[in-house]
Amino acid sequence: MAEQIPDPNAIEAYFSEKIPELARFGIKLLIALLFYWVGTKVIKWICRIFKAFLERKDVDASAIRFLTNFVKAGLYFLLIVSVAMQLGLKEASVVAVIGSMGVGLSLAMQGGMANLAGGMLILVLKPFSLGDYIIESKDKNEGTVKKIDMFYTTISTVDNRMVVIPNAQLTNNSIVNVTAQSKRQLEIKVGISYDDDIRKAKEIIETLLRAQPDVMNDQDMSIFVDELGENSVVIGLRAWVLTDKYWKTKWEMNEKIKMAFDEAGIKIPFRQLELHMKSQ
């Protein structure tokens, strides 16, 4: 059979019929793109004003970041819905699509929603803020809080590693906020031999403690016999120091106690085991 040659008149009539429709869609698309571009500029402007408003109200920096991101996400969602309707989608269709996407996303992002809820709890309850030093109990991560985002919190460790922790993990486990208080109780325990003078050891520790510049001498301090152990008499000390001076003071006191005990002839015993052998 001979191939059927398309009728040029039919092709011309088809495109003549479709061109107005394509032109109308092209105009809608251009308007939608322009609407989206203008919308992004407006969203940035609104977020800047919202952030400046929160800063004037002395809102916590972590809360400002979280709320600004939350408002930005909501505004972009509304913008996308508006663009879809601008392209001719009906409201019922848009609502149905959004509902289906919401169900799918909620199932696929159960962990993400838990992290979002955790971020809101952190924002409301404020167990810690930017700049606080925290220790989380699950993975034993600890460091200074650098960022609190909608889903994750970022901390910086003492060796300058950045650790990103899901917010749900922080709200579902215990957290130690080391810097929540301005002062912290220093506690050191050291063992001495049973043959050494307890009173002399306590006097040495007290002298060192009162001479330590970072110890708060106007606060309660105590030096005591904590335990009569298997191999040593354990002497303890408790005193108050500023939180940011805690580790420095503890390390210095450990070194000074060891050196002072060596000079005074006081032994810090190590674990020993005595064996008595019977001859046959």
PDB file of C-alpha atoms in Angstrom:
ATOM      1  CA  MET A   1       0.000   0.000   0.000  1.00  0.00           C
ATOM      2  CA  ALA A   2       1.157   3.484  -0.795  1.00  0.00           C
ATOM      3  CA  GLU A   3       2.075   5.626   2.144  1.00  0.00           C
ATOM      4  CA  GLN A   4      -0.525   8.193   3.039  1.00  0.00           C
ATOM      5  CA  ILE A   5       0.857  11.709   2.696  1.00  0.00           C
ATOM      6  CA  PRO A   6      -0.265  14.099   5.490  1.00  0.00           C
ATOM      7  CA  ASP A   7      -2.503  16.822   4.299  1.00  0.00           C
ATOM      8  CA  PRO A   8      -0.626  20.152   4.633  1.00  0.00           C
ATOM      9  CA  ASN A   9      -3.902  21.976   5.036  1.00  0.00           C
ATOM     10  CA  ALA A  10      -4.841  19.739   7.989  1.00  0.00           C
ATOM     11  CA  ILE A  11      -1.482  20.364   9.685  1.00  0.00           C
ATOM     12  CA  GLU A  12      -1.824  24.102   9.181  1.00  0.00           C
ATOM     13  CA  ALA A  13      -5.348  24.028  10.564  1.00  0.00           C
ATOM     14  CA  TYR A  14      -4.218  22.033  13.614  1.00  0.00           C
ATOM     15  CA  PHE A  15      -1.461  24.468  14.530  1.00  0.00           C
ATOM     16  CA  SER A  16      -3.676  27.435  13.765  1.00  0.00           C
ATOM     17  CA  GLU A  17      -6.125  26.044  16.270  1.00  0.00           C
ATOM     18  CA  LYS A  18      -3.456  25.294  18.951  1.00  0.00           C
ATOM     19  CA  ILE A  19      -1.342  28.465  18.654  1.00  0.00           C
ATOM     20  CA  PRO A  20      -3.749  30.682  20.624  1.00  0.00           C
ATOM     21  CA  GLU A  21      -3.917  28.057  23.370  1.00  0.00           C
ATOM     22  CA  LEU A  22      -0.117  27.733  23.480  1.00  0.00           C
ATOM     23  CA  ALA A  23       0.212  31.493  23.503  1.00  0.00           C
ATOM     24  CA  ARG A  24      -2.167  31.760  26.439  1.00  0.00           C
ATOM     25  CA  PHE A  25      -0.249  29.069  28.344  1.00  0.00           C
ATOM     26  CA  GLY A  26       3.051  30.796  27.563  1.00  0.00           C
ATOM     27  CA  ILE A  27       1.692  34.060  28.925  1.00  0.00           C
ATOM     28  CA  LYS A  28       0.479  32.279  32.072  1.00  0.00           C
ATOM     29  CA  LEU A  29       3.885  30.656  32.482  1.00  0.00           C
ATOM     30  CA  LEU A  30       5.694  33.965  32.160  1.00  0.00           C
ATOM     31  CA  ILE A  31       3.329  35.585  34.644  1.00  0.00           C
ATOM     32  CA  ALA A  32       3.806  32.649  37.043  1.00  0.00           C
ATOM     33  CA  LEU A  33       7.598  32.892  36.779  1.00  0.00           C
ATOM     34  CA  LEU A  34       7.440  36.644  37.337  1.00  0.00           C
ATOM     35  CA  PHE A  35       5.097  36.076  40.278  1.00  0.00           C
ATOM     36  CA  TYR A  36       7.523  33.553  41.762  1.00  0.00           C
ATOM     37  CA  TRP A  37      10.511  35.882  41.319  1.00  0.00           C
ATOM     38  CA  VAL A  38       8.689  38.774  42.962  1.00  0.00           C
ATOM     39  CA  GLY A  39       7.443  36.425  45.686  1.00  0.00           C
ATOM     40  CA  THR A  40      10.988  35.315  46.599  1.00  0.00           C
ATOM     41  CA  LYS A  41      12.031  38.959  46.956  1.00  0.00           C
ATOM     42  CA  VAL A  42       9.016  39.683  49.158  1.00  0.00           C
ATOM     43  CA  ILE A  43       9.727  36.617  51.312  1.00  0.00           C
ATOM     44  CA  LYS A  44      13.331  37.730  51.890  1.00  0.00           C
ATOM     45  CA  TRP A  45      12.088  41.218  52.792  1.00  0.00           C
ATOM     46  CA  ILE A  46       9.513  39.831  55.240  1.00  0.00           C
ATOM     47  CA  CYS A  47      12.097  37.542  56.860  1.00  0.00           C
ATOM     48  CA  ARG A  48      14.514  40.437  57.329  1.00  0.00           C
ATOM     49  CA  ILE A  49      11.800  42.551  58.966  1.00  0.00           C
ATOM     50  CA  PHE A  50      10.699  39.609  61.139  1.00  0.00           C
ATOM     51  CA  LYS A  51      14.281  38.925  62.224  1.00  0.00           C
ATOM     52  CA  ALA A  52      14.888  42.594  63.043  1.00  0.00           C
ATOM     53  CA  PHE A  53      11.647  42.646  65.082  1.00  0.00           C
ATOM     54  CA  LEU A  54      12.740  39.629  67.127  1.00  0.00           C
ATOM     55  CA  GLU A  55      16.179  41.141  67.699  1.00  0.00           C
ATOM     56  CA  ARG A  56      14.600  44.354  69.003  1.00  0.00           C
ATOM     57  CA  LYS A  57      12.565  42.238  71.454  1.00  0.00           C
ATOM     58  CA  ASP A  58      15.816  40.645  72.726  1.00  0.00           C
ATOM     59  CA  VAL A  59      14.716  37.167  71.681  1.00  0.00           C
ATOM     60  CA  ASP A  60      17.353  34.441  72.048  1.00  0.00           C
ATOM     61  CA  ALA A  61      19.560  34.068  68.946  1.00  0.00           C
ATOM     62  CA  SER A  62      18.708  30.369  68.562  1.00  0.00           C
ATOM     63  CA  ALA A  63      14.985  31.150  68.719  1.00  0.00           C
ATOM     64  CA  ILE A  64      15.409  33.899  66.102  1.00  0.00           C
ATOM     65  CA  ARG A  65      17.119  31.490  63.714  1.00  0.00           C
ATOM     66  CA  PHE A  66      14.521  28.775  64.255  1.00  0.00           C
ATOM     67  CA  LEU A  67      11.483  31.055  63.903  1.00  0.00           C
ATOM     68  CA  THR A  68      12.897  32.814  60.846  1.00  0.00           C
ATOM     69  CA  ASN A  69      13.500  29.495  59.077  1.00  0.00           C
ATOM     70  CA  PHE A  70      10.030  28.289  60.037  1.00  0.00           C
ATOM     71  CA  VAL A  71       8.357  31.447  58.678  1.00  0.00           C
ATOM     72  CA  LYS A  72      10.458  31.266  55.499  1.00  0.00           C
ATOM     73  CA  ALA A  73       9.407  27.634  54.877  1.00  0.00           C
ATOM     74  CA  GLY A  74       5.736  28.505  55.383  1.00  0.00           C
ATOM     75  CA  LEU A  75       5.902  31.508  53.033  1.00  0.00           C
ATOM     76  CA  TYR A  76       7.616  29.484  50.293  1.00  0.00           C
ATOM     77  CA  PHE A  77       4.922  26.832  50.628  1.00  0.00           C
ATOM     78  CA  LEU A  78       2.220  29.457  50.116  1.00  0.00           C
ATOM     79  CA  LEU A  79       4.147  30.914  47.187  1.00  0.00           C
ATOM     80  CA  ILE A  80       4.374  27.553  45.405  1.00  0.00           C
ATOM     81  CA  VAL A  81       0.639  26.968  45.913  1.00  0.00           C
ATOM     82  CA  SER A  82      -0.098  30.429  44.488  1.00  0.00           C
ATOM     83  CA  VAL A  83       2.108  29.800  41.444  1.00  0.00           C
ATOM     84  CA  ALA A  84       0.350  26.485  40.809  1.00  0.00           C
ATOM     85  CA  MET A  85      -3.025  28.214  40.907  1.00  0.00           C
ATOM     86  CA  GLN A  86      -1.672  30.949  38.648  1.00  0.00           C
ATOM     87  CA  LEU A  87      -0.902  28.260  36.062  1.00  0.00           C
ATOM     88  CA  GLY A  88      -4.548  27.272  36.034  1.00  0.00           C
ATOM     89  CA  LEU A  89      -4.751  24.475  38.554  1.00  0.00           C
ATOM     90  CA  LYS A  90      -8.032  24.473  40.437  1.00  0.00           C
ATOM     91  CA  GLU A  91      -8.116  24.956  44.197  1.00  0.00           C
ATOM     92  CA  ALA A  92      -9.616  21.509  44.767  1.00  0.00           C
ATOM     93  CA  SER A  93      -6.880  19.885  42.711  1.00  0.00           C
ATOM     94  CA  VAL A  94      -4.181  21.822  44.545  1.00  0.00           C
ATOM     95  CA  VAL A  95      -5.645  20.857  47.925  1.00  0.00           C
ATOM     96  CA  ALA A  96      -5.856  17.191  46.873  1.00  0.00           C
ATOM     97  CA  VAL A  97      -2.253  17.189  45.638  1.00  0.00           C
ATOM     98  CA  ILE A  98      -1.041  18.904  48.803  1.00  0.00           C
ATOM     99  CA  GLY A  99      -2.958  16.425  50.941  1.00  0.00           C
ATOM    100  CA  SER A 100      -1.472  13.449  49.110  1.00  0.00           C
ATOM    101  CA  MET A 101       2.009  14.934  49.315  1.00  0.00           C
ATOM    102  CA  GLY A 102       1.509  15.647  53.009  1.00  0.00           C
ATOM    103  CA  VAL A 103       0.544  12.053  53.757  1.00  0.00           C
ATOM    104  CA  GLY A 104       3.462  10.722  51.727  1.00  0.00           C
ATOM    105  CA  LEU A 105       5.959  13.086  53.282  1.00  0.00           C
ATOM    106  CA  SER A 106       4.709  12.397  56.800  1.00  0.00           C
ATOM    107  CA  LEU A 107       5.242   8.663  56.263  1.00  0.00           C
ATOM    108  CA  ALA A 108       8.619   9.141  54.606  1.00  0.00           C
ATOM    109  CA  MET A 109       9.850  11.731  57.075  1.00  0.00           C
ATOM    110  CA  GLN A 110       8.703  10.423  60.419  1.00  0.00           C
ATOM    111  CA  GLY A 111      12.187  10.971  61.805  1.00  0.00           C
ATOM    112  CA  GLY A 112      12.307  14.438  60.281  1.00  0.00           C
ATOM    113  CA  MET A 113       8.986  15.387  61.864  1.00  0.00           C
ATOM    114  CA  ALA A 114      10.257  14.117  65.203  1.00  0.00           C
ATOM    115  CA  ASN A 115      13.328  16.325  64.789  1.00  0.00           C
ATOM    116  CA  LEU A 116      11.125  19.296  63.900  1.00  0.00           C
ATOM    117  CA  ALA A 117       9.019  18.713  67.006  1.00  0.00           C
ATOM    118  CA  GLY A 118      12.232  18.389  69.007  1.00  0.00           C
ATOM    119  CA  GLY A 119      13.434  21.721  67.657  1.00  0.00           C
ATOM    120  CA  MET A 120      10.194  23.358  68.764  1.00  0.00           C
ATOM    121  CA  LEU A 121      10.555  21.855  72.252  1.00  0.00           C
ATOM    122  CA  ILE A 122      14.125  23.160  72.489  1.00  0.00           C
ATOM    123  CA  LEU A 123      12.878  26.585  71.413  1.00  0.00           C
ATOM    124  CA  VAL A 124      10.063  26.640  73.988  1.00  0.00           C
ATOM    125  CA  LEU A 125      11.688  24.886  76.971  1.00  0.00           C
ATOM    126  CA  LYS A 126      15.217  26.258  76.359  1.00  0.00           C
ATOM    127  CA  PRO A 127      17.270  23.477  77.967  1.00  0.00           C
ATOM    128  CA  PHE A 128      20.267  25.168  76.319  1.00  0.00           C
ATOM    129  CA  SER A 129      21.067  28.181  74.166  1.00  0.00           C
ATOM    130  CA  LEU A 130      23.747  29.249  71.702  1.00  0.00           C
ATOM    131  CA  GLY A 131      27.141  29.295  73.372  1.00  0.00           C
ATOM    132  CA  ASP A 132      26.247  26.757  76.086  1.00  0.00           C
ATOM    133  CA  TYR A 133      28.480  23.737  76.661  1.00  0.00           C
ATOM    134  CA  ILE A 134      26.333  20.596  76.698  1.00  0.00           C
ATOM    135  CA  ILE A 135      26.823  16.842  77.078  1.00  0.00           C
ATOM    136  CA  GLU A 136      24.224  14.527  75.530  1.00  0.00           C
ATOM    137  CA  SER A 137      23.795  11.148  77.164  1.00  0.00           C
ATOM    138  CA  LYS A 138      23.158   8.835  74.183  1.00  0.00           C
ATOM    139  CA  ASP A 139      26.397   9.084  72.198  1.00  0.00           C
ATOM    140  CA  LYS A 140      28.304  11.079  74.839  1.00  0.00           C
ATOM    141  CA  ASN A 141      28.878  13.964  72.438  1.00  0.00           C
ATOM    142  CA  GLU A 142      29.814  17.197  74.154  1.00  0.00           C
ATOM    143  CA  GLY A 143      30.736  20.671  73.012  1.00  0.00           C
ATOM    144  CA  THR A 144      29.656  24.276  72.589  1.00  0.00           C
ATOM    145  CA  VAL A 145      26.315  24.876  70.853  1.00  0.00           C
ATOM    146  CA  LYS A 146      26.908  26.731  67.580  1.00  0.00           C
ATOM    147  CA  LYS A 147      23.582  26.372  65.720  1.00  0.00           C
ATOM    148  CA  ILE A 148      20.029  25.310  66.547  1.00  0.00           C
ATOM    149  CA  ASP A 149      18.183  24.640  63.285  1.00  0.00           C
ATOM    150  CA  MET A 150      14.714  23.271  62.589  1.00  0.00           C
ATOM    151  CA  PHE A 151      15.898  19.652  62.455  1.00  0.00           C
ATOM    152  CA  TYR A 152      19.443  19.546  63.830  1.00  0.00           C
ATOM    153  CA  THR A 153      21.660  21.155  66.472  1.00  0.00           C
ATOM    154  CA  THR A 154      25.353  21.688  65.745  1.00  0.00           C
ATOM    155  CA  ILE A 155      27.985  21.652  68.491  1.00  0.00           C
ATOM    156  CA  SER A 156      31.729  22.300  68.369  1.00  0.00           C
ATOM    157  CA  THR A 157      33.899  19.930  70.413  1.00  0.00           C
ATOM    158  CA  VAL A 158      37.022  20.945  72.342  1.00  0.00           C
ATOM    159  CA  ASP A 159      39.192  19.548  69.518  1.00  0.00           C
ATOM    160  CA  ASN A 160      37.271  21.697  66.988  1.00  0.00           C
ATOM    161  CA  ARG A 161      35.096  18.983  65.425  1.00  0.00           C
ATOM    162  CA  MET A 162      31.602  19.966  64.316  1.00  0.00           C
ATOM    163  CA  VAL A 163      28.998  17.424  65.475  1.00  0.00           C
ATOM    164  CA  VAL A 164      25.449  17.581  64.080  1.00  0.00           C
ATOM    165  CA  ILE A 165      22.879  16.013  66.437  1.00  0.00           C
ATOM    166  CA  PRO A 166      19.190  15.388  65.552  1.00  0.00           C
ATOM    167  CA  ASN A 167      16.892  17.477  67.733  1.00  0.00           C
ATOM    168  CA  ALA A 168      14.784  14.417  68.599  1.00  0.00           C
ATOM    169  CA  GLN A 169      17.854  12.783  70.139  1.00  0.00           C
ATOM    170  CA  LEU A 170      18.408  15.812  72.359  1.00  0.00           C
ATOM    171  CA  THR A 171      14.808  15.973  73.548  1.00  0.00           C
ATOM    172  CA  ASN A 172      14.413  12.210  74.095  1.00  0.00           C
ATOM    173  CA  ASN A 173      17.569  11.814  76.193  1.00  0.00           C
ATOM    174  CA  SER A 174      19.066  13.573  79.176  1.00  0.00           C
ATOM    175  CA  ILE A 175      21.304  16.592  78.584  1.00  0.00           C
ATOM    176  CA  VAL A 176      23.905  18.087  80.894  1.00  0.00           C
ATOM    177  CA  ASN A 177      24.165  21.858  80.420  1.00  0.00           C
ATOM    178  CA  VAL A 178      27.571  22.528  81.942  1.00  0.00           C
ATOM    179  CA  THR A 179      27.452  26.313  81.512  1.00  0.00           C
ATOM    180  CA  ALA A 180      23.882  26.871  82.675  1.00  0.00           C
ATOM    181  CA  GLN A 181      25.187  28.239  85.997  1.00  0.00           C
ATOM    182  CA  SER A 182      27.898  30.849  86.455  1.00  0.00           C
ATOM    183  CA  LYS A 183      29.746  28.823  89.095  1.00  0.00           C
ATOM    184  CA  ARG A 184      30.539  25.131  89.469  1.00  0.00           C
ATOM    185  CA  GLN A 185      31.640  22.995  92.395  1.00  0.00           C
ATOM    186  CA  LEU A 186      35.143  21.610  92.097  1.00  0.00           C
ATOM    187  CA  GLU A 187      35.645  18.161  93.622  1.00  0.00           C
ATOM    188  CA  ILE A 188      38.987  16.352  93.786  1.00  0.00           C
ATOM    189  CA  LYS A 189      39.781  13.106  95.606  1.00  0.00           C
ATOM    190  CA  VAL A 190      43.268  11.808  96.298  1.00  0.00           C
ATOM    191  CA  GLY A 191      44.469   8.795  98.264  1.00  0.00           C
ATOM    192  CA  ILE A 192      47.308   8.759 100.789  1.00  0.00           C
ATOM    193  CA  SER A 193      49.040   5.903 102.551  1.00  0.00           C
ATOM    194  CA  TYR A 194      47.695   4.599 105.863  1.00  0.00           C
ATOM    195  CA  ASP A 195      51.127   5.358 107.333  1.00  0.00           C
ATOM    196  CA  ASP A 196      50.936   9.095 106.484  1.00  0.00           C
ATOM    197  CA  ASP A 197      49.541  11.881 108.673  1.00  0.00           C
ATOM    198  CA  ILE A 198      45.953  12.708 107.665  1.00  0.00           C
ATOM    199  CA  ARG A 199      45.998  16.115 109.367  1.00  0.00           C
ATOM    200  CA  LYS A 200      49.178  17.132 107.581  1.00  0.00           C
ATOM    201  CA  ALA A 201      47.752  16.096 104.203  1.00  0.00           C
ATOM    202  CA  LYS A 202      44.577  18.084 104.861  1.00  0.00           C
ATOM    203  CA  GLU A 203      46.583  21.166 105.862  1.00  0.00           C
ATOM    204  CA  ILE A 204      48.602  20.985 102.644  1.00  0.00           C
ATOM    205  CA  ILE A 205      45.450  20.716 100.537  1.00  0.00           C
ATOM    206  CA  GLU A 206      43.792  23.606 102.381  1.00  0.00           C
ATOM    207  CA  THR A 207      46.846  25.841 101.910  1.00  0.00           C
ATOM    208  CA  LEU A 208      46.943  25.074  98.187  1.00  0.00           C
ATOM    209  CA  LEU A 209      43.192  25.569  97.861  1.00  0.00           C
ATOM    210  CA  ARG A 210      43.170  28.998  99.512  1.00  0.00           C
ATOM    211  CA  ALA A 211      46.171  30.110  97.461  1.00  0.00           C
ATOM    212  CA  GLN A 212      44.559  29.074  94.162  1.00  0.00           C
ATOM    213  CA  PRO A 213      43.461  32.356  92.480  1.00  0.00           C
ATOM    214  CA  ASP A 214      40.431  30.919  90.662  1.00  0.00           C
ATOM    215  CA  VAL A 215      38.870  29.385  93.789  1.00  0.00           C
ATOM    216  CA  MET A 216      36.025  31.478  95.246  1.00  0.00           C
ATOM    217  CA  ASN A 217      37.222  31.909  98.846  1.00  0.00           C
ATOM    218  CA  ASP A 218      34.001  33.652  99.870  1.00  0.00           C
ATOM    219  CA  GLN A 219      32.057  30.452  99.131  1.00  0.00           C
ATOM    220  CA  ASP A 220      31.894  27.250 101.194  1.00  0.00           C
ATOM    221  CA  MET A 221      34.835  24.896 100.856  1.00  0.00           C
ATOM    222  CA  SER A 222      35.521  21.657 102.659  1.00  0.00           C
ATOM    223  CA  ILE A 223      38.361  19.137 103.025  1.00  0.00           C
ATOM    224  CA  PHE A 224      37.372  15.729 104.347  1.00  0.00           C
ATOM    225  CA  VAL A 225      38.219  12.035 104.621  1.00  0.00           C
ATOM    226  CA  ASP A 226      35.984  10.548 101.955  1.00  0.00           C
ATOM    227  CA  GLU A 227      36.795   6.850 102.304  1.00  0.00           C
ATOM    228  CA  LEU A 228      38.968   4.349 104.094  1.00  0.00           C
ATOM    229  CA  GLY A 229      39.829   2.309 101.053  1.00  0.00           C
ATOM    230  CA  GLU A 230      41.554  -1.031 100.596  1.00  0.00           C
ATOM    231  CA  ASN A 231      44.918   0.554  99.763  1.00  0.00           C
ATOM    232  CA  SER A 232      44.602   4.200 100.802  1.00  0.00           C
ATOM    233  CA  VAL A 233      42.856   6.839 102.858  1.00  0.00           C
ATOM    234  CA  VAL A 234      40.906   8.929 100.337  1.00  0.00           C
ATOM    235  CA  ILE A 235      40.900  12.652 101.113  1.00  0.00           C
ATOM    236  CA  GLY A 236      38.495  14.894  99.207  1.00  0.00           C
ATOM    237  CA  LEU A 237      38.085  18.603  98.655  1.00  0.00           C
ATOM    238  CA  ARG A 238      35.140  20.669  97.488  1.00  0.00           C
ATOM    239  CA  ALA A 239      35.191  24.326  96.511  1.00  0.00           C
ATOM    240  CA  TRP A 240      33.443  26.698  94.127  1.00  0.00           C
ATOM    241  CA  VAL A 241      34.984  28.132  90.951  1.00  0.00           C
ATOM    242  CA  LEU A 242      33.677  30.062  87.955  1.00  0.00           C
ATOM    243  CA  THR A 243      32.333  27.664  85.332  1.00  0.00           C
ATOM    244  CA  ASP A 244      34.773  28.743  82.623  1.00  0.00           C
ATOM    245  CA  LYS A 245      37.690  28.231  85.058  1.00  0.00           C
ATOM    246  CA  TYR A 246      36.664  24.732  86.185  1.00  0.00           C
ATOM    247  CA  TRP A 247      39.001  22.547  84.118  1.00  0.00           C
ATOM    248  CA  LYS A 248      41.946  24.922  84.405  1.00  0.00           C
ATOM    249  CA  THR A 249      41.617  24.972  88.202  1.00  0.00           C
ATOM    250  CA  LYS A 250      41.164  21.201  88.461  1.00  0.00           C
ATOM    251  CA  TRP A 251      44.248  20.428  86.375  1.00  0.00           C
ATOM    252  CA  GLU A 252      46.377  22.940  88.289  1.00  0.00           C
ATOM    253  CA  MET A 253      45.212  21.647  91.679  1.00  0.00           C
ATOM    254  CA  ASN A 254      45.957  18.023  90.715  1.00  0.00           C
ATOM    255  CA  GLU A 255      49.497  18.982  89.754  1.00  0.00           C
ATOM    256  CA  LYS A 256      50.100  21.142  92.840  1.00  0.00           C
ATOM    257  CA  ILE A 257      48.778  18.463  95.231  1.00  0.00           C
ATOM    258  CA  LYS A 258      51.066  15.817  93.726  1.00  0.00           C
ATOM    259  CA  MET A 259      54.125  18.085  93.919  1.00  0.00           C
ATOM    260  CA  ALA A 260      53.330  19.227  97.491  1.00  0.00           C
ATOM    261  CA  PHE A 261      52.791  15.656  98.684  1.00  0.00           C
ATOM    262  CA  ASP A 262      56.123  14.610  97.120  1.00  0.00           C
ATOM    263  CA  GLU A 263      57.930  17.428  98.948  1.00  0.00           C
ATOM    264  CA  ALA A 264      56.227  16.523 102.247  1.00  0.00           C
ATOM    265  CA  GLY A 265      56.990  12.811 101.856  1.00  0.00           C
ATOM    266  CA  ILE A 266      53.315  11.857 101.635  1.00  0.00           C
ATOM    267  CA  LYS A 267      52.802   8.849  99.409  1.00  0.00           C
ATOM    268  CA  ILE A 268      49.938   8.444  96.947  1.00  0.00           C
ATOM    269  CA  PRO A 269      49.681   4.627  96.923  1.00  0.00           C
ATOM    270  CA  PHE A 270      48.760   2.482  93.978  1.00  0.00           C
ATOM    271  CA  ARG A 271      46.791  -0.737  94.101  1.00  0.00           C
ATOM    272  CA  GLN A 272      48.863  -3.541  95.540  1.00  0.00           C
ATOM    273  CA  LEU A 273      48.461  -7.240  96.106  1.00  0.00           C
ATOM    274  CA  GLU A 274      50.378  -9.172  98.762  1.00  0.00           C
ATOM    275  CA  LEU A 275      51.117 -12.857  98.219  1.00  0.00           C
ATOM    276  CA  HIS A 276      51.986 -15.169 101.102  1.00  0.00           C
ATOM    277  CA  MET A 277      53.604 -18.428  99.987  1.00  0.00           C
ATOM    278  CA  LYS A 278      53.653 -21.434 102.287  1.00  0.00           C
ATOM    279  CA  SER A 279      56.564 -23.816 102.057  1.00  0.00           C
ATOM    280  CA  GLN A 280      55.708 -27.466 101.741  1.00  0.00           C
TER     281      GLN A 280
END
